[in-house]
Short mmCIF file of C-alpha atoms in Angstrom, two decimals:
data_model
loop_
_atom_site.label_atom_id
_atom_site.label_comp_id
_atom_site.label_asym_id
_atom_site.label_seq_id
_atom_site.Cartn_x
_atom_site.Cartn_y
_atom_site.Cartn_z
CA MET X 187 27.12 -11.12 -2.84
CA ALA X 188 24.95 -9.31 -5.36
CA THR X 189 25.93 -5.84 -4.23
CA THR X 190 27.17 -3.62 -6.92
CA THR X 191 27.83 0.08 -7.21
CA LEU X 192 24.76 2.20 -7.86
CA PRO X 193 25.18 4.50 -10.86
CA THR X 194 25.35 8.16 -9.99
CA PHE X 195 22.09 9.96 -10.46
CA HIS X 196 21.31 13.57 -9.73
CA GLY X 197 18.12 15.50 -10.01
CA PHE X 198 14.90 16.65 -8.44
CA GLY X 199 11.79 14.66 -8.05
CA LEU X 200 8.62 14.08 -6.21
CA GLY X 201 6.92 11.25 -4.22
CA LEU X 202 4.13 10.40 -6.64
CA ARG X 203 0.74 9.91 -5.05
CA VAL X 204 -2.61 9.04 -6.60
CA PRO X 205 -4.01 12.55 -6.80
CA HIS X 206 -1.09 13.58 -9.12
CA TYR X 207 -1.06 10.63 -11.54
CA ASP X 208 -3.07 12.64 -14.14
CA ASP X 209 -0.73 15.58 -13.81
CA VAL X 210 2.42 13.61 -14.53
CA LEU X 211 0.85 11.63 -17.33
CA ALA X 212 -0.94 14.44 -19.08
CA THR X 213 2.23 16.17 -19.97
CA LYS X 214 5.95 15.80 -19.29
CA GLN X 215 6.55 17.59 -16.02
CA PRO X 216 9.81 19.22 -14.94
CA LEU X 217 10.75 16.19 -12.80
CA ASP X 218 14.02 14.30 -13.02
CA PHE X 219 12.50 11.25 -11.31
CA VAL X 220 9.48 10.17 -9.32
CA GLU X 221 9.40 7.87 -6.30
CA VAL X 222 6.55 5.57 -5.49
CA ILE X 223 5.72 3.41 -2.47
CA SER X 224 6.76 -0.11 -3.56
CA GLU X 225 4.07 -1.98 -1.58
CA ASN X 226 1.35 -0.01 -3.42
CA PHE X 227 2.38 -1.79 -6.53
CA MET X 228 3.25 -5.26 -5.08
CA VAL X 229 -0.19 -6.46 -6.10
CA ASP X 230 -1.44 -9.13 -8.51
CA GLY X 231 -2.66 -6.72 -11.23
CA GLY X 232 -5.10 -3.94 -11.99
CA ARG X 233 -4.95 -0.17 -12.34
CA PRO X 234 -1.92 0.56 -10.00
CA LEU X 235 0.46 -1.48 -12.23
CA HIS X 236 -1.17 -0.15 -15.38
CA MET X 237 -0.59 3.40 -14.23
CA LEU X 238 2.99 2.71 -13.11
CA GLU X 239 3.77 1.40 -16.59
CA GLN X 240 2.68 4.75 -18.06
CA VAL X 241 4.64 6.70 -15.42
CA ARG X 242 7.76 4.62 -15.98
CA ALA X 243 7.59 5.33 -19.73
CA SER X 244 8.12 8.98 -19.07
CA TYR X 245 10.16 9.32 -15.84
CA PRO X 246 13.01 7.60 -14.07
CA LEU X 247 11.54 5.77 -11.08
CA ALA X 248 12.70 5.07 -7.47
CA LEU X 249 10.97 2.30 -5.42
CA HIS X 250 10.59 3.22 -1.82
CA GLY X 251 9.34 0.60 0.61
CA VAL X 252 7.88 0.72 4.08
CA SER X 253 7.55 -2.99 5.02
CA MET X 254 10.83 -4.81 4.46
CA ASN X 255 11.30 -5.01 8.21
CA ILE X 256 15.07 -4.81 7.93
CA GLY X 257 15.37 -4.97 11.76
CA ALA X 258 13.67 -8.41 11.96
CA VAL X 259 15.52 -10.55 14.43
CA ASP X 260 14.05 -13.75 12.79
CA GLY X 261 15.09 -12.74 9.31
CA LEU X 262 13.32 -11.24 6.38
CA ASP X 263 10.11 -12.39 4.71
CA MET X 264 11.33 -14.12 1.57
CA ASP X 265 7.95 -13.93 -0.24
CA TYR X 266 8.05 -10.13 0.31
CA LEU X 267 11.56 -9.93 -1.06
CA LYS X 268 10.77 -12.04 -4.09
CA GLN X 269 7.65 -9.99 -4.92
CA LEU X 270 9.74 -6.82 -4.60
CA ARG X 271 12.29 -8.33 -6.85
CA ARG X 272 9.69 -8.98 -9.46
CA LEU X 273 8.47 -5.38 -9.24
CA ALA X 274 12.03 -4.13 -9.50
CA ASP X 275 12.81 -6.35 -12.44
CA ARG X 276 9.70 -5.22 -14.26
CA PHE X 277 10.22 -1.46 -13.70
CA ASP X 278 13.99 -1.11 -13.69
CA PRO X 279 14.17 1.53 -10.89
CA LEU X 280 17.06 3.88 -10.19
CA TRP X 281 17.20 2.04 -6.85
CA VAL X 282 15.16 0.26 -4.21
CA SER X 283 14.96 1.81 -0.75
CA ASP X 284 13.42 1.12 2.64
CA HIS X 285 14.01 2.24 6.24
CA VAL X 286 16.34 1.35 9.05
CA CYS X 287 13.70 0.19 11.45
CA TRP X 288 11.51 -2.77 12.27
CA THR X 289 7.92 -3.25 11.29
CA ALA X 290 6.85 -6.66 12.57
CA VAL X 291 7.67 -9.30 15.13
CA ASP X 292 6.26 -12.82 15.57
CA GLY X 293 4.22 -12.44 12.43
CA ILE X 294 2.29 -9.35 13.76
CA GLN X 295 2.63 -6.25 11.61
CA ALA X 296 2.85 -2.75 13.14
CA HIS X 297 2.43 -0.90 9.92
CA ASP X 298 4.76 1.74 11.23
CA LEU X 299 8.50 2.37 11.22
CA LEU X 300 9.48 1.30 14.71
CA PRO X 301 12.83 2.37 16.21
CA LEU X 302 15.81 0.07 16.68
CA PRO X 303 18.35 0.47 19.44
CA TYR X 304 21.65 1.57 17.99
CA SER X 305 23.41 -1.40 19.57
CA ASP X 306 25.98 -4.00 18.43
CA GLU X 307 23.23 -6.61 18.43
CA ALA X 308 20.92 -4.58 16.20
CA LEU X 309 23.80 -3.84 13.85
CA ASP X 310 24.49 -7.47 13.47
CA VAL X 311 20.78 -8.16 12.78
CA VAL X 312 20.32 -5.38 10.27
CA SER X 313 23.64 -6.08 8.58
CA ARG X 314 22.68 -9.72 8.07
CA ASN X 315 19.25 -8.76 6.69
CA VAL X 316 20.66 -6.08 4.41
CA ARG X 317 23.03 -8.68 2.95
CA VAL X 318 20.18 -11.13 2.37
CA ALA X 319 17.97 -8.47 0.84
CA GLN X 320 20.68 -7.37 -1.51
CA ASP X 321 21.24 -10.90 -2.58
CA VAL X 322 17.62 -11.64 -3.27
CA LEU X 323 17.01 -8.25 -4.95
CA GLY X 324 20.12 -8.47 -6.99
CA ARG X 325 20.89 -4.83 -6.27
CA PRO X 326 22.16 -2.68 -3.49
CA LEU X 327 19.71 -1.32 -1.01
CA VAL X 328 19.31 2.29 -0.13
CA LEU X 329 18.24 2.78 3.41
CA GLU X 330 16.61 5.76 5.04
CA ASN X 331 16.78 7.10 8.58
CA PRO X 332 13.32 7.19 10.09
CA SER X 333 11.74 9.75 12.33
CA THR X 334 11.80 8.40 15.93
CA TYR X 335 9.81 9.13 19.01
CA LEU X 336 11.63 6.69 21.35
CA GLU X 337 15.24 6.10 22.04
CA PHE X 338 16.66 2.86 23.45
CA PRO X 339 20.00 2.33 25.15
CA GLY X 340 22.71 1.66 22.54
CA SER X 341 26.37 1.76 22.01
CA MET X 342 26.55 4.30 19.16
CA THR X 343 24.70 7.24 17.62
CA GLU X 344 22.30 6.74 14.76
CA ALA X 345 24.74 8.33 12.29
CA ALA X 346 27.50 6.00 13.49
CA PHE X 347 25.11 3.03 13.19
CA LEU X 348 24.32 4.02 9.59
CA ALA X 349 28.04 4.41 8.81
CA ALA X 350 28.92 1.04 10.14
CA LEU X 351 25.97 -0.47 8.28
CA CYS X 352 27.20 0.99 4.96
CA ALA X 353 30.79 -0.23 5.75
CA ARG X 354 29.62 -3.76 6.52
CA THR X 355 27.13 -4.27 3.74
CA GLY X 356 27.85 -1.90 0.92
CA CYS X 357 24.37 -0.39 1.19
CA TYR X 358 23.62 3.24 0.42
CA LEU X 359 21.74 5.95 2.29
CA LEU X 360 18.58 7.88 1.64
CA LEU X 361 18.95 10.85 4.00
CA ASP X 362 15.62 12.16 5.19
CA VAL X 363 16.48 15.65 6.32
CA ASN X 364 13.07 16.13 7.90
CA ASN X 365 13.51 12.94 9.94
CA ILE X 366 16.85 14.17 11.19
CA VAL X 367 15.19 17.27 12.44
CA VAL X 368 12.27 15.50 14.01
CA SER X 369 14.41 12.83 15.73
CA ALA X 370 17.11 15.21 16.84
CA THR X 371 14.52 17.64 18.34
CA ASN X 372 12.54 14.86 20.02
CA HIS X 373 15.62 13.39 21.68
CA GLY X 374 17.55 16.58 22.31
CA ARG X 375 20.40 15.47 20.02
CA SER X 376 22.83 17.45 18.03
CA ILE X 377 22.28 17.78 14.28
CA ASP X 378 26.01 18.58 13.83
CA GLU X 379 26.75 15.02 14.90
CA TRP X 380 24.87 13.86 11.77
CA LEU X 381 26.85 16.16 9.55
CA ASP X 382 30.11 15.05 10.98
CA HIS X 383 29.49 11.37 11.00
CA ILE X 384 27.37 10.35 8.08
CA PRO X 385 29.35 8.71 5.20
CA LEU X 386 28.69 11.26 2.48
CA ASP X 387 29.91 9.07 -0.25
CA ARG X 388 27.09 6.59 0.44
CA VAL X 389 24.19 9.12 0.24
CA ARG X 390 22.19 8.58 -2.96
CA GLN X 391 19.02 10.43 -2.26
CA ILE X 392 17.60 13.09 0.02
CA HIS X 393 13.97 13.31 1.26
CA LEU X 394 12.45 16.64 2.17
CA ALA X 395 9.14 16.96 3.98
CA GLY X 396 7.18 18.80 6.51
CA HIS X 397 6.30 17.70 10.12
CA SER X 398 3.86 18.81 12.79
CA GLN X 399 4.03 19.55 16.50
CA GLY X 400 2.21 16.77 18.29
CA ARG X 401 1.03 17.00 21.90
CA ASP X 402 4.56 16.25 23.21
CA LEU X 403 6.84 15.54 20.29
CA LEU X 404 7.44 16.58 16.71
CA VAL X 405 5.68 14.11 14.45
CA ASP X 406 6.69 13.17 10.86
CA THR X 407 3.31 13.83 9.30
CA HIS X 408 4.32 14.74 5.72
CA ASP X 409 1.32 16.96 5.62
CA ALA X 410 2.82 20.40 5.33
CA PRO X 411 5.39 22.37 3.27
CA VAL X 412 9.01 21.86 4.04
CA PRO X 413 9.83 24.15 7.04
CA THR X 414 12.72 26.46 7.38
CA SER X 415 14.61 24.18 9.74
CA VAL X 416 14.62 21.47 7.06
CA TRP X 417 15.60 23.79 4.34
CA ASP X 418 18.51 25.00 6.47
CA LEU X 419 19.78 21.58 7.10
CA TYR X 420 19.32 20.61 3.53
CA GLN X 421 21.57 23.50 2.50
CA ARG X 422 24.23 22.35 5.04
CA PHE X 423 24.05 18.84 3.77
CA ILE X 424 24.00 19.68 0.13
CA SER X 425 27.06 22.01 0.44
CA ARG X 426 29.01 18.91 1.69
CA LEU X 427 27.38 16.29 -0.56
CA GLY X 428 27.33 18.14 -3.90
CA PRO X 429 24.65 17.14 -6.34
CA VAL X 430 22.43 14.37 -5.08
CA ALA X 431 18.92 13.21 -5.95
CA THR X 432 16.49 15.23 -3.96
CA MET X 433 12.78 14.69 -3.52
CA ILE X 434 9.80 16.15 -1.69
CA GLU X 435 7.38 13.88 0.05
CA ARG X 436 3.79 14.75 0.86
CA ASP X 437 1.39 12.10 2.07
CA ASP X 438 -1.39 14.11 3.58
CA HIS X 439 -3.09 17.42 2.80
CA ILE X 440 -1.74 16.86 -0.63
CA PRO X 441 -1.76 20.22 -2.43
CA PRO X 442 -2.30 20.93 -6.16
CA PHE X 443 0.54 19.59 -8.27
CA ALA X 444 1.75 23.14 -9.12
CA GLU X 445 2.41 23.85 -5.41
CA LEU X 446 4.67 20.88 -5.15
CA LEU X 447 6.51 21.79 -8.30
CA ALA X 448 7.02 25.34 -6.86
CA GLU X 449 8.36 23.81 -3.63
CA LEU X 450 10.67 21.60 -5.61
CA GLN X 451 11.99 24.67 -7.32
CA VAL X 452 12.93 26.03 -3.90
CA ALA X 453 15.00 22.85 -3.47
CA ARG X 454 16.72 23.54 -6.71
CA ASP X 455 17.43 27.13 -5.65
CA VAL X 456 18.72 26.05 -2.28
CA ALA X 457 20.97 23.46 -3.89
CA GLY X 458 22.16 25.98 -6.38
CA ILE X 459 23.01 28.50 -3.65
CA ALA X 460 24.81 25.74 -1.75
CA ALA X 461 26.74 24.74 -4.75
CA ALA X 462 27.75 28.32 -5.47
CA ALA X 463 28.90 28.96 -1.83
CA MET B 168 17.34 -6.24 26.87
CA LYS B 169 17.61 -8.45 23.83
CA LEU B 170 16.34 -6.92 20.60
CA ILE B 171 13.59 -9.60 20.19
CA ASP B 172 12.26 -8.89 23.71
CA LEU B 173 12.33 -5.16 23.09
CA GLN B 174 10.31 -5.64 19.95
CA ARG B 175 7.80 -7.90 21.57
CA ALA B 176 7.39 -5.48 24.47
CA LEU B 177 6.87 -2.47 22.24
CA LEU B 178 4.41 -4.14 19.98
CA ALA B 179 2.41 -5.32 23.03
CA SER B 180 2.37 -1.65 24.13
CA LEU B 181 1.06 -0.55 20.77
CA ALA B 182 -1.71 -3.09 21.07
CA GLY B 183 -2.71 -1.56 24.39
CA ALA B 184 -0.89 -3.61 26.97
CA GLU B 185 0.16 -0.85 29.37
CA GLY B 186 3.52 -1.14 31.06
CA SER B 187 4.79 -3.71 28.60
CA ILE B 188 7.86 -1.61 27.91
CA ALA B 189 9.92 0.82 30.06
CA ALA B 190 10.02 3.67 27.56
CA ASP B 191 9.01 7.26 27.27
CA PRO B 192 5.17 7.15 27.29
CA ARG B 193 5.01 10.14 24.95
CA GLY B 194 6.82 8.24 22.33
CA VAL B 195 4.86 4.98 22.87
CA ARG B 196 1.73 7.14 22.50
CA VAL B 197 2.73 8.42 19.09
CA TYR B 198 3.58 4.88 17.81
CA ALA B 199 0.32 3.52 19.29
CA ASN B 200 -1.67 6.25 17.52
CA ASN B 201 0.13 5.56 14.26
CA HIS B 202 -0.36 1.82 14.58
CA ARG B 203 -4.13 2.00 15.25
CA GLY B 204 -4.49 4.89 12.82
CA GLN B 205 -3.04 2.76 10.01
CA LEU B 206 -5.32 -0.14 10.62
CA LEU B 207 -8.35 2.07 11.08
CA GLY B 208 -7.45 3.96 7.83
CA ALA B 209 -7.15 0.67 5.97
CA LEU B 210 -10.60 -0.36 7.12
CA ARG B 211 -12.07 2.97 6.20
CA GLU B 212 -10.60 2.85 2.79
CA THR B 213 -11.72 -0.70 2.02
CA TYR B 214 -15.15 -0.46 3.64
CA GLU B 215 -15.92 3.09 2.52
CA ARG B 216 -19.60 2.45 1.83
CA VAL B 217 -20.09 0.70 5.12
CA ALA B 218 -18.65 3.77 6.90
CA ARG B 219 -21.03 6.01 4.97
CA TRP B 220 -24.02 3.80 5.76
CA LEU B 221 -23.26 3.44 9.47
CA GLY B 222 -21.87 6.95 10.08
CA ASP B 223 -18.38 7.74 11.37
CA ASP B 224 -18.98 7.07 15.05
CA VAL B 225 -20.64 3.68 14.64
CA PHE B 226 -18.15 2.63 11.99
CA GLU B 227 -15.10 3.64 14.16
CA ALA B 228 -16.47 1.82 17.11
CA LEU B 229 -16.89 -1.35 15.07
CA ALA B 230 -13.58 -1.01 13.42
CA LEU B 231 -11.67 -0.50 16.65
CA GLY B 232 -13.40 -3.50 18.04
CA PHE B 233 -12.22 -5.51 15.04
CA ILE B 234 -8.71 -4.12 15.38
CA ASP B 235 -8.60 -5.16 19.04
CA GLU B 236 -9.43 -8.76 18.14
CA ASN B 237 -7.49 -8.95 14.83
CA PRO B 238 -3.83 -7.97 14.75
CA SER B 239 -2.48 -7.60 11.25
CA ALA B 240 -0.57 -10.56 9.94
CA ALA B 241 0.14 -9.25 6.38
CA TRP B 242 2.73 -6.68 5.37
CA SER B 243 0.30 -5.13 2.99
CA LEU B 244 -2.58 -3.07 4.45
CA ASN B 245 -4.61 -4.15 1.37
CA ASP B 246 -4.74 -7.56 3.07
CA TYR B 247 -5.97 -6.29 6.41
CA GLY B 248 -9.63 -6.67 7.33
CA HIS B 249 -10.68 -9.69 5.20
CA GLY B 250 -12.73 -10.82 8.19
CA PHE B 251 -14.43 -7.52 8.73
CA PRO B 252 -17.70 -8.45 6.91
CA ASP B 253 -18.18 -11.47 9.15
CA PHE B 254 -17.31 -9.34 12.17
CA VAL B 255 -19.89 -6.78 11.14
CA ALA B 256 -22.45 -9.54 10.57
CA ASN B 257 -21.91 -10.78 14.07
CA ALA B 258 -21.91 -7.36 15.63
CA LEU B 259 -25.09 -5.88 14.13
CA LEU B 260 -28.64 -6.90 14.43
CA GLN B 261 -30.13 -8.32 11.25
CA PRO B 262 -31.46 -7.31 8.78
CA ASP B 263 -28.99 -4.46 8.73
CA PRO B 264 -27.37 -4.50 5.34
CA ALA B 265 -23.98 -3.32 6.63
CA ALA B 266 -22.52 -6.82 6.57
CA GLU B 267 -23.49 -7.34 2.98
CA LEU B 268 -22.31 -3.82 2.07
CA ALA B 269 -19.00 -4.87 3.72
CA TRP B 270 -18.88 -7.98 1.55
CA LEU B 271 -19.51 -5.85 -1.57
CA ASP B 272 -16.90 -3.29 -0.58
CA HIS B 273 -14.36 -6.11 0.02
CA ALA B 274 -15.17 -7.96 -3.20
CA LEU B 275 -14.81 -4.75 -5.20
CA ARG B 276 -11.42 -4.06 -3.51
CA GLN B 277 -10.28 -7.53 -4.34
CA ALA B 278 -11.35 -7.19 -7.94
CA PHE B 279 -9.42 -3.90 -8.17
CA TYR B 280 -6.16 -5.67 -7.40
CA ALA B 281 -6.95 -9.04 -9.02
CA ARG B 282 -4.52 -10.66 -11.46
CA ASP B 283 -4.76 -9.29 -14.97
CA ALA B 284 -6.40 -11.41 -17.63
CA SER B 285 -7.40 -10.38 -21.17
CA PRO B 286 -11.12 -11.20 -21.58
CA LEU B 287 -12.13 -12.90 -24.82
CA THR B 288 -14.63 -11.53 -27.28
CA LEU B 289 -17.24 -13.90 -28.52
CA ARG B 290 -16.08 -13.19 -32.07
CA ALA B 291 -12.62 -14.37 -31.24
CA VAL B 292 -13.76 -17.68 -29.86
CA VAL B 293 -13.14 -20.74 -32.03
CA VAL B 294 -15.02 -23.80 -30.60
CA ALA B 295 -15.39 -27.10 -32.51
CA ASP B 296 -18.02 -28.55 -30.12
CA TRP B 297 -20.03 -26.02 -28.10
CA GLU B 298 -21.79 -28.86 -26.28
CA GLN B 299 -18.49 -29.76 -24.61
CA ALA B 300 -17.07 -26.29 -24.26
CA THR B 301 -15.93 -25.16 -20.77
CA PHE B 302 -15.14 -21.66 -19.58
CA THR B 303 -12.38 -20.08 -17.61
CA PHE B 304 -13.37 -16.77 -16.13
CA VAL B 305 -11.32 -13.68 -15.34
CA PRO B 306 -9.58 -13.98 -11.89
CA SER B 307 -11.58 -10.99 -10.54
CA LEU B 308 -15.00 -12.69 -10.90
CA ARG B 309 -16.90 -13.81 -7.84
CA PHE B 310 -20.51 -13.81 -6.77
CA ARG B 311 -22.64 -14.22 -3.68
CA HIS B 312 -26.31 -14.16 -2.76
CA LEU B 313 -27.40 -11.07 -0.89
CA HIS B 314 -30.39 -11.11 1.42
CA THR B 315 -30.77 -7.32 1.85
CA LYS B 316 -30.84 -4.34 -0.53
CA ALA B 317 -27.20 -3.83 0.02
CA ALA B 318 -26.49 -3.66 -3.75
CA ALA B 319 -28.99 -0.82 -4.28
CA ILE B 320 -27.87 0.87 -1.08
CA TRP B 321 -24.25 0.68 -2.17
CA SER B 322 -25.05 2.48 -5.42
CA ALA B 323 -27.30 4.99 -3.69
CA LEU B 324 -24.68 5.89 -1.16
CA SER B 325 -22.56 7.42 -4.01
CA THR B 326 -25.24 9.95 -4.74
CA VAL B 327 -26.84 12.69 -2.71
CA GLU B 328 -30.25 11.10 -3.13
CA GLY B 329 -31.92 8.89 -0.59
CA HIS B 330 -31.29 5.13 -0.33
CA PRO B 331 -33.75 2.25 -0.23
CA ALA B 332 -35.07 1.23 3.19
CA PRO B 333 -32.90 -1.44 4.68
CA ALA B 334 -35.44 -4.23 4.35
CA LEU B 335 -34.86 -7.81 3.48
CA LEU B 336 -35.35 -8.80 -0.20
CA PRO B 337 -38.38 -11.04 -0.84
CA ALA B 338 -35.79 -13.69 -2.01
CA PRO B 339 -31.98 -13.66 -2.02
CA VAL B 340 -30.40 -12.28 -5.15
CA ALA B 341 -26.91 -13.02 -6.35
CA VAL B 342 -24.45 -10.26 -7.18
CA ARG B 343 -21.48 -10.85 -9.37
CA VAL B 344 -18.38 -8.69 -8.94
CA TRP B 345 -15.58 -8.45 -11.47
CA ARG B 346 -13.18 -5.93 -13.05
CA SER B 347 -13.79 -4.52 -16.48
CA ASN B 348 -11.33 -2.08 -18.08
CA LEU B 349 -9.47 -1.64 -14.85
CA ALA B 350 -12.64 -0.69 -13.00
CA PRO B 351 -14.37 -2.95 -10.46
CA ARG B 352 -18.07 -3.47 -11.24
CA PHE B 353 -21.10 -5.43 -9.87
CA VAL B 354 -24.43 -6.45 -11.22
CA SER B 355 -27.39 -8.31 -9.79
CA MET B 356 -28.19 -11.61 -11.59
CA PRO B 357 -31.46 -13.29 -12.26
CA PRO B 358 -31.76 -16.83 -10.82
CA HIS B 359 -31.08 -18.65 -14.03
CA GLU B 360 -27.83 -16.76 -14.69
CA THR B 361 -26.69 -17.40 -11.10
CA ALA B 362 -27.24 -21.11 -11.49
CA CYS B 363 -25.47 -21.23 -14.81
CA LEU B 364 -22.52 -19.09 -13.67
CA ASP B 365 -22.20 -21.31 -10.62
CA LEU B 366 -22.17 -24.43 -12.76
CA ALA B 367 -19.77 -22.92 -15.32
CA MET B 368 -17.33 -21.74 -12.67
CA ALA B 369 -17.33 -25.27 -11.32
CA GLY B 370 -16.31 -26.64 -14.71
CA GLY B 371 -19.66 -27.35 -16.29
CA THR B 372 -19.87 -27.49 -20.02
CA PHE B 373 -22.07 -25.35 -22.24
CA GLY B 374 -24.15 -28.46 -22.76
CA ASP B 375 -24.57 -28.76 -19.00
CA LEU B 376 -25.70 -25.17 -18.74
CA CYS B 377 -28.33 -25.79 -21.49
CA ALA B 378 -29.55 -28.84 -19.71
CA LEU B 379 -29.87 -26.88 -16.43
CA LEU B 380 -31.80 -24.18 -18.19
CA ALA B 381 -34.11 -26.66 -19.86
CA ALA B 382 -34.88 -28.24 -16.47
CA GLN B 383 -35.52 -24.75 -14.91
CA GLN B 384 -37.39 -23.36 -17.86
CA PRO B 385 -39.10 -26.24 -19.72
CA ASP B 386 -41.19 -23.88 -21.87
CA ALA B 387 -38.32 -21.48 -22.88
CA ASP B 388 -36.34 -21.31 -26.09
CA ILE B 389 -33.21 -22.65 -24.44
CA ALA B 390 -30.90 -21.80 -27.40
CA ALA B 391 -32.00 -18.15 -27.17
CA VAL B 392 -31.73 -17.97 -23.39
CA ALA B 393 -28.30 -19.62 -23.32
CA GLY B 394 -27.13 -17.52 -26.22
CA GLN B 395 -28.16 -14.35 -24.48
CA LEU B 396 -26.36 -15.40 -21.35
CA LEU B 397 -23.15 -16.09 -23.23
CA ARG B 398 -23.39 -12.77 -25.10
CA GLU B 399 -23.71 -10.92 -21.74
CA TRP B 400 -20.76 -12.81 -20.20
CA PHE B 401 -18.43 -12.05 -23.17
CA GLU B 402 -19.67 -8.44 -23.51
CA ASP B 403 -19.00 -7.79 -19.75
CA GLY B 404 -15.57 -9.28 -20.06
CA LEU B 405 -16.01 -12.22 -17.82
CA VAL B 406 -14.62 -15.01 -20.00
CA ALA B 407 -10.83 -15.45 -20.18
CA SER B 408 -10.95 -18.57 -22.30
CA VAL B 409 -13.02 -21.34 -23.70
CA ALA B 410 -11.79 -24.86 -24.12
#
């Protein structure tokens, strides 16, 4: 198995989106790393890869995917994995991450992060796929908890599922604090259960983001500043985790770069307070 | 329920098959909106000029019709909607230029992501026998004949000024699309360039191109016409290699 230990990396970064390329390239910004969406760069050529070369020359990089389909019952798309491997080999990222979800079945793509039941069968499927992905990629995977709007009958909690997945495969976790708040609120679940059961030693990165109130449920829209509920939970996690790579995601209503830097400073302050407590 | 059955049932629900899955309809609604929103967003992004030309309401109705008939089979949203130009052509009464605008939007998008290739400069070319020289073009290059004023309309849609009336052209005009310095571009071609590019892309030699020009323009200075064509192709960054 190709799984190895991920080197420790701490710092504060941003999810880099097109409107901010010029900002990060014009001058060295106070960012310890940037994260990009892998699929946006899994292309034959052209401007995206050209820009990423320049970004990578100045910043450590994390590759974050949305289409690995780690919950695929019929196994992973090997062409996708090989293309991702080429991207990772070219840009030498801190790590490669994706989500604990499924995104396609029978060759039809949902283009969304669809929920898995936290069942023994799903754990078997995902564990098998994670091992395959780690072998093809030649590096350990980092997997993120998605926001969910549906729950299916299962035999364990989401946190227990993730803990078992890490134990079985050696993968790491990207803890999306906003997604925990969204999912726990939508399903009436306890956030404490997350704090108590997540394997802290496997967490390599934290996502912070905003959400919005949909007609019936909280929706992970990434279109607003990080809300108080997410900052509070971040502080609780960081006080247990210690230093961990932390990043703010904004995918819609993207504000001026300076606003995101200011929000990232809040994350530094919150982490500092947690560390001092 | 087995995982595969759950996945098939949920995906059917997202595509609009009501009652496919016994699950909280509030959650199914969120996922269905996300699913269709992603596909609609991809079409809006690729076919941006078509959306401007048709207006939001007409474009959205067309796009949702396409989405209903065309589930996504590729993990990359960049690869969704290749068939949209044909769908538009079938859906709208001719001579609406929307279908050709869609082809142009799509070709420019493909050029944006096409494989990199360093174009040759004419000065760097060393050829022993031009008569037998053949050309390899940059991967982004393609061309097509347009029957409407779609090319002019596409350009005009990026300005606040008016656009040409959507009339048919007196005769079809070929437009070539390629990428230059990372930016997709297009230009309309005169008939003799179209014929020569078609021949050259099919493997014709420079001698073949000159013979074609001589047949088309018996009174012209063929060396001058062919030389001008070559200069334009090299200056535009179309030629990747000469053998």
